[in-house]
Coordinates of C-alpha atoms and ligand atoms in Angstrom, one line a residue:
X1 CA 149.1 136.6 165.5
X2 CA 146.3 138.2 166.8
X3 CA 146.0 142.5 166.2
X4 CA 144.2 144.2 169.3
X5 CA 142.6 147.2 167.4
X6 CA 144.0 150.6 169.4
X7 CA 141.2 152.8 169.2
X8 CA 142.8 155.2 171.6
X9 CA 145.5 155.4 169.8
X10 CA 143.8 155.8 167.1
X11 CA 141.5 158.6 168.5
X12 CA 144.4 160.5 169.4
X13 CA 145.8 160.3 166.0
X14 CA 142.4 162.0 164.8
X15 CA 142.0 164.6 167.6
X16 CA 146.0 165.4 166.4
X17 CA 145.2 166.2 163.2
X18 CA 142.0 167.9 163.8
X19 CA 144.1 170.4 165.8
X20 CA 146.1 171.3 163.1
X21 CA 143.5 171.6 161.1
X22 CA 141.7 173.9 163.7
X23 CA 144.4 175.6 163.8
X24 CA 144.6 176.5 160.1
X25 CA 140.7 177.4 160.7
X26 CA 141.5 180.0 163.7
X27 CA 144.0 181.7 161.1
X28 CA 141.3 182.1 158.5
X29 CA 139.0 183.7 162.0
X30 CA 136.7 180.8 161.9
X31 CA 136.9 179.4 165.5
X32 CA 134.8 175.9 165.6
X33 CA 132.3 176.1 167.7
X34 CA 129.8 173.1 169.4
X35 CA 126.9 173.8 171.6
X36 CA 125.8 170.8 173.6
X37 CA 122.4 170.6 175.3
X38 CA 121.6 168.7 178.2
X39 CA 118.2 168.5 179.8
X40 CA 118.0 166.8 183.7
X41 CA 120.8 165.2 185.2
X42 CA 121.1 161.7 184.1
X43 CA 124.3 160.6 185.3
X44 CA 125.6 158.9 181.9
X45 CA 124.4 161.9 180.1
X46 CA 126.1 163.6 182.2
X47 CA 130.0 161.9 182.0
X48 CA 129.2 161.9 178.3
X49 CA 128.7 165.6 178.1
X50 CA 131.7 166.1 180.4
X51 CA 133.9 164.1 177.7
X52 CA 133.2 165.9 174.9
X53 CA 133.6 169.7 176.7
X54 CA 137.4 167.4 177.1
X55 CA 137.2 166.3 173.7
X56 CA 136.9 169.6 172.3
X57 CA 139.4 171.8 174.6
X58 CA 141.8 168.7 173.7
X59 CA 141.3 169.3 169.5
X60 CA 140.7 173.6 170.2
X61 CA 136.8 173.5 169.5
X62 CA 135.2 175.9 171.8
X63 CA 132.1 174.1 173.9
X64 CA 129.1 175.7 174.8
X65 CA 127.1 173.4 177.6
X66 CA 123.9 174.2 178.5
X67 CA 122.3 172.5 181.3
X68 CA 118.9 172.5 181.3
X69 CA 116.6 171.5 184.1
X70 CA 114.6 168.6 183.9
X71 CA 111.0 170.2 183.7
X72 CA 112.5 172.2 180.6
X73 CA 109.7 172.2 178.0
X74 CA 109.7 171.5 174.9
X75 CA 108.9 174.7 172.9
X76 CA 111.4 176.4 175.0
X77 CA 114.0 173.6 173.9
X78 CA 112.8 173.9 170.4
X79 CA 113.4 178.2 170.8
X80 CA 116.7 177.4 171.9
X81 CA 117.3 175.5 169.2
X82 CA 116.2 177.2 166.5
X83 CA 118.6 180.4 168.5
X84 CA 121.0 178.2 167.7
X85 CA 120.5 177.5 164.5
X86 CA 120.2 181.2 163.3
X87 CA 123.6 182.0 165.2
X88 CA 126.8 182.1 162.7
X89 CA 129.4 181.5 165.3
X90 CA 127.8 178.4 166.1
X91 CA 128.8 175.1 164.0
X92 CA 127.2 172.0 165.6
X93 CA 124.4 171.7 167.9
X94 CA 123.8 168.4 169.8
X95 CA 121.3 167.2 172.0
X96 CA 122.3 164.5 174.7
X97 CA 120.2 161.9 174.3
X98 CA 117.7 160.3 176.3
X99 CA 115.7 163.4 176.8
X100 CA 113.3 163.3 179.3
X101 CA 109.8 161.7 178.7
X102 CA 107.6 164.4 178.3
X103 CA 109.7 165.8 175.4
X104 CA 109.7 164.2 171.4
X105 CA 113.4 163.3 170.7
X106 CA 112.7 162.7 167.2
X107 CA 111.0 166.2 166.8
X108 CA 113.9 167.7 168.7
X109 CA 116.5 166.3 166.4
X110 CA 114.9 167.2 163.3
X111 CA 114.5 170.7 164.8
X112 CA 118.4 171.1 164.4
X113 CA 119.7 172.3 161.8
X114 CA 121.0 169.5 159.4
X115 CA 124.1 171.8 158.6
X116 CA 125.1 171.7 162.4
X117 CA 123.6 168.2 162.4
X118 CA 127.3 166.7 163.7
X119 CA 125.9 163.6 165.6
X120 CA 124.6 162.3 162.2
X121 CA 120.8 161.9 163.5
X122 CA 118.7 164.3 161.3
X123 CA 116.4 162.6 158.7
X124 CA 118.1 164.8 155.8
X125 CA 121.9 163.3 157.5
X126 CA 120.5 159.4 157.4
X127 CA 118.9 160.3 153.8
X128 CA 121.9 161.7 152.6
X129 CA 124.0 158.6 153.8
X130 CA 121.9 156.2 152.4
X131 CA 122.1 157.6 148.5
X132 CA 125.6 158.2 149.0
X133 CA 125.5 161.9 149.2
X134 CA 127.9 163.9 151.5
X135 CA 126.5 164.9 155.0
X136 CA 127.2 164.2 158.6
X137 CA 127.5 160.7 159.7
X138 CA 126.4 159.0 163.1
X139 CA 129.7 159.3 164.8
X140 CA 130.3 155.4 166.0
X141 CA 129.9 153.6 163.2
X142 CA 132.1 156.4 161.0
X143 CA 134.5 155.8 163.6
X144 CA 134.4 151.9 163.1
X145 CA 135.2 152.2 159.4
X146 CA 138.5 154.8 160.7
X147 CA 139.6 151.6 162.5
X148 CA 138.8 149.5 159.8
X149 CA 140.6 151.6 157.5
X150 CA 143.6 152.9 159.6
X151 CA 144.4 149.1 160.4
X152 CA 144.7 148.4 156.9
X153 CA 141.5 145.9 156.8
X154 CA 140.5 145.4 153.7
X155 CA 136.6 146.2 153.5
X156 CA 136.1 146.1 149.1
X157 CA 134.1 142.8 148.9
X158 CA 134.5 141.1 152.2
X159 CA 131.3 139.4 154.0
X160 CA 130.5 141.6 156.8
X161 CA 127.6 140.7 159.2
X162 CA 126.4 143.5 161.7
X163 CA 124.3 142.3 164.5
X164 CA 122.0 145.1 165.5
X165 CA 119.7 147.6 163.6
X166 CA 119.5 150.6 165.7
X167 CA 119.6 154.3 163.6
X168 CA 122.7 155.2 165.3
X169 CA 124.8 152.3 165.0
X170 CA 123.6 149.2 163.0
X171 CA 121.8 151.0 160.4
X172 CA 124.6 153.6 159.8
X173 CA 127.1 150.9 160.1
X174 CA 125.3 148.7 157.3
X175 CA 125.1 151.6 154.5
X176 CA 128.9 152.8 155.3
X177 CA 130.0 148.7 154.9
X178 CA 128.1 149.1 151.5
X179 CA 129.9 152.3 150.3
X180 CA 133.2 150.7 151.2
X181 CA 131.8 147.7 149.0
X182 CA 131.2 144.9 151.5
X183 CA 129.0 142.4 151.1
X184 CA 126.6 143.3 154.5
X185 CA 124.0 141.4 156.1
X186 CA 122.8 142.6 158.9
X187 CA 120.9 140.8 161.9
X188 CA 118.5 141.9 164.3
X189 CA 116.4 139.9 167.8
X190 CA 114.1 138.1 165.1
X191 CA 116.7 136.7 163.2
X192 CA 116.8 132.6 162.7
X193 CA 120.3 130.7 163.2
X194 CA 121.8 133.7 164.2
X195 CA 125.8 131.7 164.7
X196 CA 124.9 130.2 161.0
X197 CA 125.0 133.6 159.2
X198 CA 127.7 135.6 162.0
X199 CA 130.2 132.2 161.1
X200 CA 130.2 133.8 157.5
X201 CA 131.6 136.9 158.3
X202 CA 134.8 138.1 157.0
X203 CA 134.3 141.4 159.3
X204 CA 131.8 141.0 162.1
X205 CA 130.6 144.1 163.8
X206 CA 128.4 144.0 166.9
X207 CA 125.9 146.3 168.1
X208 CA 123.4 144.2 170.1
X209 CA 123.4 145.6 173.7
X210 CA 124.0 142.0 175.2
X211 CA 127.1 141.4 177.4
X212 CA 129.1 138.8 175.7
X213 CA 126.9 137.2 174.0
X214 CA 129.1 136.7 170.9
X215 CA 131.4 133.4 171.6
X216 CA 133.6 131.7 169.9
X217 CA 131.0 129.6 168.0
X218 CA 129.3 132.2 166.4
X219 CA 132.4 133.3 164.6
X220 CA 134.6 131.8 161.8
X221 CA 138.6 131.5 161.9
X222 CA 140.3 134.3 161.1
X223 CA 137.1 137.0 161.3
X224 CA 137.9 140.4 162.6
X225 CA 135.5 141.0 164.9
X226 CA 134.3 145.2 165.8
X227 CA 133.1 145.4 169.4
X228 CA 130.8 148.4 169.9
X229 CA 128.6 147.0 173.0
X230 CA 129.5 148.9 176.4
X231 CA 128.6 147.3 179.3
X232 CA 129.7 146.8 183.4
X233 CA 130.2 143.2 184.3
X234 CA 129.3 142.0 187.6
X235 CA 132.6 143.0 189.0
X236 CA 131.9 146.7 187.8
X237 CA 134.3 146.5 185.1
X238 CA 133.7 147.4 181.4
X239 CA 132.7 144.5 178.9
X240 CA 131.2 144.4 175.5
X241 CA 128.9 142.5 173.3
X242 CA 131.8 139.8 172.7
X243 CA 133.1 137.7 175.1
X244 CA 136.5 138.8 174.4
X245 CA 138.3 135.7 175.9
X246 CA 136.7 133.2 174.6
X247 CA 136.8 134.3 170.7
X248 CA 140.5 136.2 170.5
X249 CA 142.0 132.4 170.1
X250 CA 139.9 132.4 166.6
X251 CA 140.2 135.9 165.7
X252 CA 143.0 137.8 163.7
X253 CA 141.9 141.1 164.6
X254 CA 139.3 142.4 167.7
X255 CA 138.4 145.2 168.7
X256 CA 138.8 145.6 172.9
X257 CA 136.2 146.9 175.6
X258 CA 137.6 149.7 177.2
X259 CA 139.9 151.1 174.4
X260 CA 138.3 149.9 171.1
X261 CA 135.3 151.3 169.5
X262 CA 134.5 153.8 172.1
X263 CA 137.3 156.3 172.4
X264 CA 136.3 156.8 168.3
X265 CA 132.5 158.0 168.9
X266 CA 133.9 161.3 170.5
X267 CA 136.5 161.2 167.7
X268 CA 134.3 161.3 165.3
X269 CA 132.1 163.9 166.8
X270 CA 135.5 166.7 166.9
X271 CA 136.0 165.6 163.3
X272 CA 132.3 166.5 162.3
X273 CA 132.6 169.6 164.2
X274 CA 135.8 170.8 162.1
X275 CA 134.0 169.8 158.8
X276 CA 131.2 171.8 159.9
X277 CA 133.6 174.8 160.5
X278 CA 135.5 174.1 157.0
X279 CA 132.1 174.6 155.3
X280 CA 132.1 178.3 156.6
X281 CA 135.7 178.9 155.0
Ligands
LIG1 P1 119.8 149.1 170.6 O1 119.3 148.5 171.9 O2 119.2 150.3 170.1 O3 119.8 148.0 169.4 C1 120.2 146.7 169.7 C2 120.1 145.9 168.4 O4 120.5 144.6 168.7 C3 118.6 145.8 167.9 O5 118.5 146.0 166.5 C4 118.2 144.4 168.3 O6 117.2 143.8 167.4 C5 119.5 143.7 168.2 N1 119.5 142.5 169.1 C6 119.2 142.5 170.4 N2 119.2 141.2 170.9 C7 119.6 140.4 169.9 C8 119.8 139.0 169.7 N3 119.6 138.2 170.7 N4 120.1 138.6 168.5 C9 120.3 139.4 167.4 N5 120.1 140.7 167.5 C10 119.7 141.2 168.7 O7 121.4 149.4 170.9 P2 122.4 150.4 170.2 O8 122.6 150.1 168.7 O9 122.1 151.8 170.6 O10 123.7 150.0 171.0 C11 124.3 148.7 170.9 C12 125.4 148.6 171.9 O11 126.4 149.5 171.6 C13 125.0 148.9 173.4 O12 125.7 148.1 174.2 C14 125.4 150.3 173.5 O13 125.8 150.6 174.9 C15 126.7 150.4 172.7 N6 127.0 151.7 172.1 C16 128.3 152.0 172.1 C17 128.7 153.2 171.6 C18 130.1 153.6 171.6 O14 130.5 154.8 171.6 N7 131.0 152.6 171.7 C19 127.7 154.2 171.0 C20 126.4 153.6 170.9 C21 126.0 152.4 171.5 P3 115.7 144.4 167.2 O15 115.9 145.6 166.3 O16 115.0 143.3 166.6 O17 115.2 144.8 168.6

């Protein structure tokens, strides 16, 4: 029988026991604190942001939102940061991302302090990741290994196959698979015989940005199969890189779009949040 992976339910179970732990924190006067900076009024950006201000009243992190106009510069979003970064009640500082044109994303994130660094993006965060030291890890694919894990999938020298190389998902995704001791390949738009090498996969995780692409022939029997694509169909509704109906006769364990991958992302981001309070105990 086939398991449909619960990640709100497993979400839930994670913002649960972050409150208690939060709790514990409050007692010891340490109130978790993340500041989330939005510049312009994208409208995704803007639901995103919205969901994490839930996220944290949910777990008991206090949420700082500022909203920034769109002609914001970027020296005075660098001051702010570096405010920030000097300020001890403050424990994670993120910056919704895409910032506006005229402003350098990747000189904005590495302006952030990689102590409050909770979405995982700093240089010193990926470095750290990749030599297997601690530090904050990009939020979705640290929430994929908490399904992984929290279904009882065994990871220790399986074939996984991630297809997708982006720094906050693929790439992350493909050093965490590693440290669990997978055997990872990961593919990317240039890759040849791309059903070939996903066929292999004991666990195959997809991060592509193509709307059910993935169908039944590029997986083997019995694969579980991670969905992390987001997408609207052309009837509005939610989809995700897999084409969900046509593989969960092959699979023994999927992942579904709404209500599988995406519920963790924000997880993850309250559980970085409360580690980056715990480090001030
Ligand atoms: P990117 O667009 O940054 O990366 C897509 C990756 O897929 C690239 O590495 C690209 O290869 C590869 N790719 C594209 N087309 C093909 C193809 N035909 N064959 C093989 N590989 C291909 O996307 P993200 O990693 O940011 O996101 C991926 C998906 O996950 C999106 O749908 C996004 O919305 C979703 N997402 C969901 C999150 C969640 O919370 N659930 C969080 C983040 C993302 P190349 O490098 O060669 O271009």
């Amino acid at each position: 029988m086939v398991t449909i992976i619960d990640g709100k339910k497993i979400s839930t179970d994670i913002k649960d026991e972050l409150k208690e732990q939060v709790i514990k924190l409050k007692e010891k006067n340490i109130e978790p604190c993340l500041c989330v900076i939005q510049v312009g009024n994208d409208p995704a950006s803007t639901i995103y942001v919205r969901n994490k201000k839930k996220a944290c009243e949910y777990v008991g992190i206090k949420s700082i939102a500022y909203e920034l106009g769109e002609e914001t510069t970027q020296e005075q979003l660098m001051d702010l940061i570096n405010e920030l970064n000097n300020r001890k009640d403050v424990h994670g500082i993120l910056v919704q991302l895409p910032l506006p044109g005229h402003i350098d994303e990747e000189k904005i994130i590495r302006a952030i302090s990689p102590e409050k660094d909770v979405d995982g993006f700093h240089p010193e965060s990926v470095g750290r990741l990749s030599i297997g030291q601690k530090g904050f890890i990009s939020c979705t694919p640290a929430g994929v290994i908490q399904l992984l894990k929290r279904y009882g999938i065994e990871i220790e020298g399986k074939e996984c196959v991630i297809v997708g190389r982006s720094n906050i998902v693929g790439k992350p995704m493909a050093m965490l698979m590693l440290r669990e001791n997978a055997t990872v390949t990961v593919c990317h738009s240039r890759t040849r015989n791309l059903p070939e090498i996903t066929s292999r996969a004991d666990i195959l995780i997809v991060a592509m940005g193509k709307p059910r692409f993935i169908t039944k022939e590029y997986v083997k029997p019995g694969a579980v199969v991670i969905d992390v694509g987001i997408h609207r169909n052309e009837n509005n509704k939610l989809c995700g890189d897999v084409d969900y109906d046509d593989v969960i006769g092959k699979v023994s364990a999927i992942t579904p779009v709404p209500g599988g991958v995406g519920p963790m992302t924000i997880a993850m981001l309250m559980y970085n949040c409360v580690e980056a309070a715990k480090s001030c105990e």
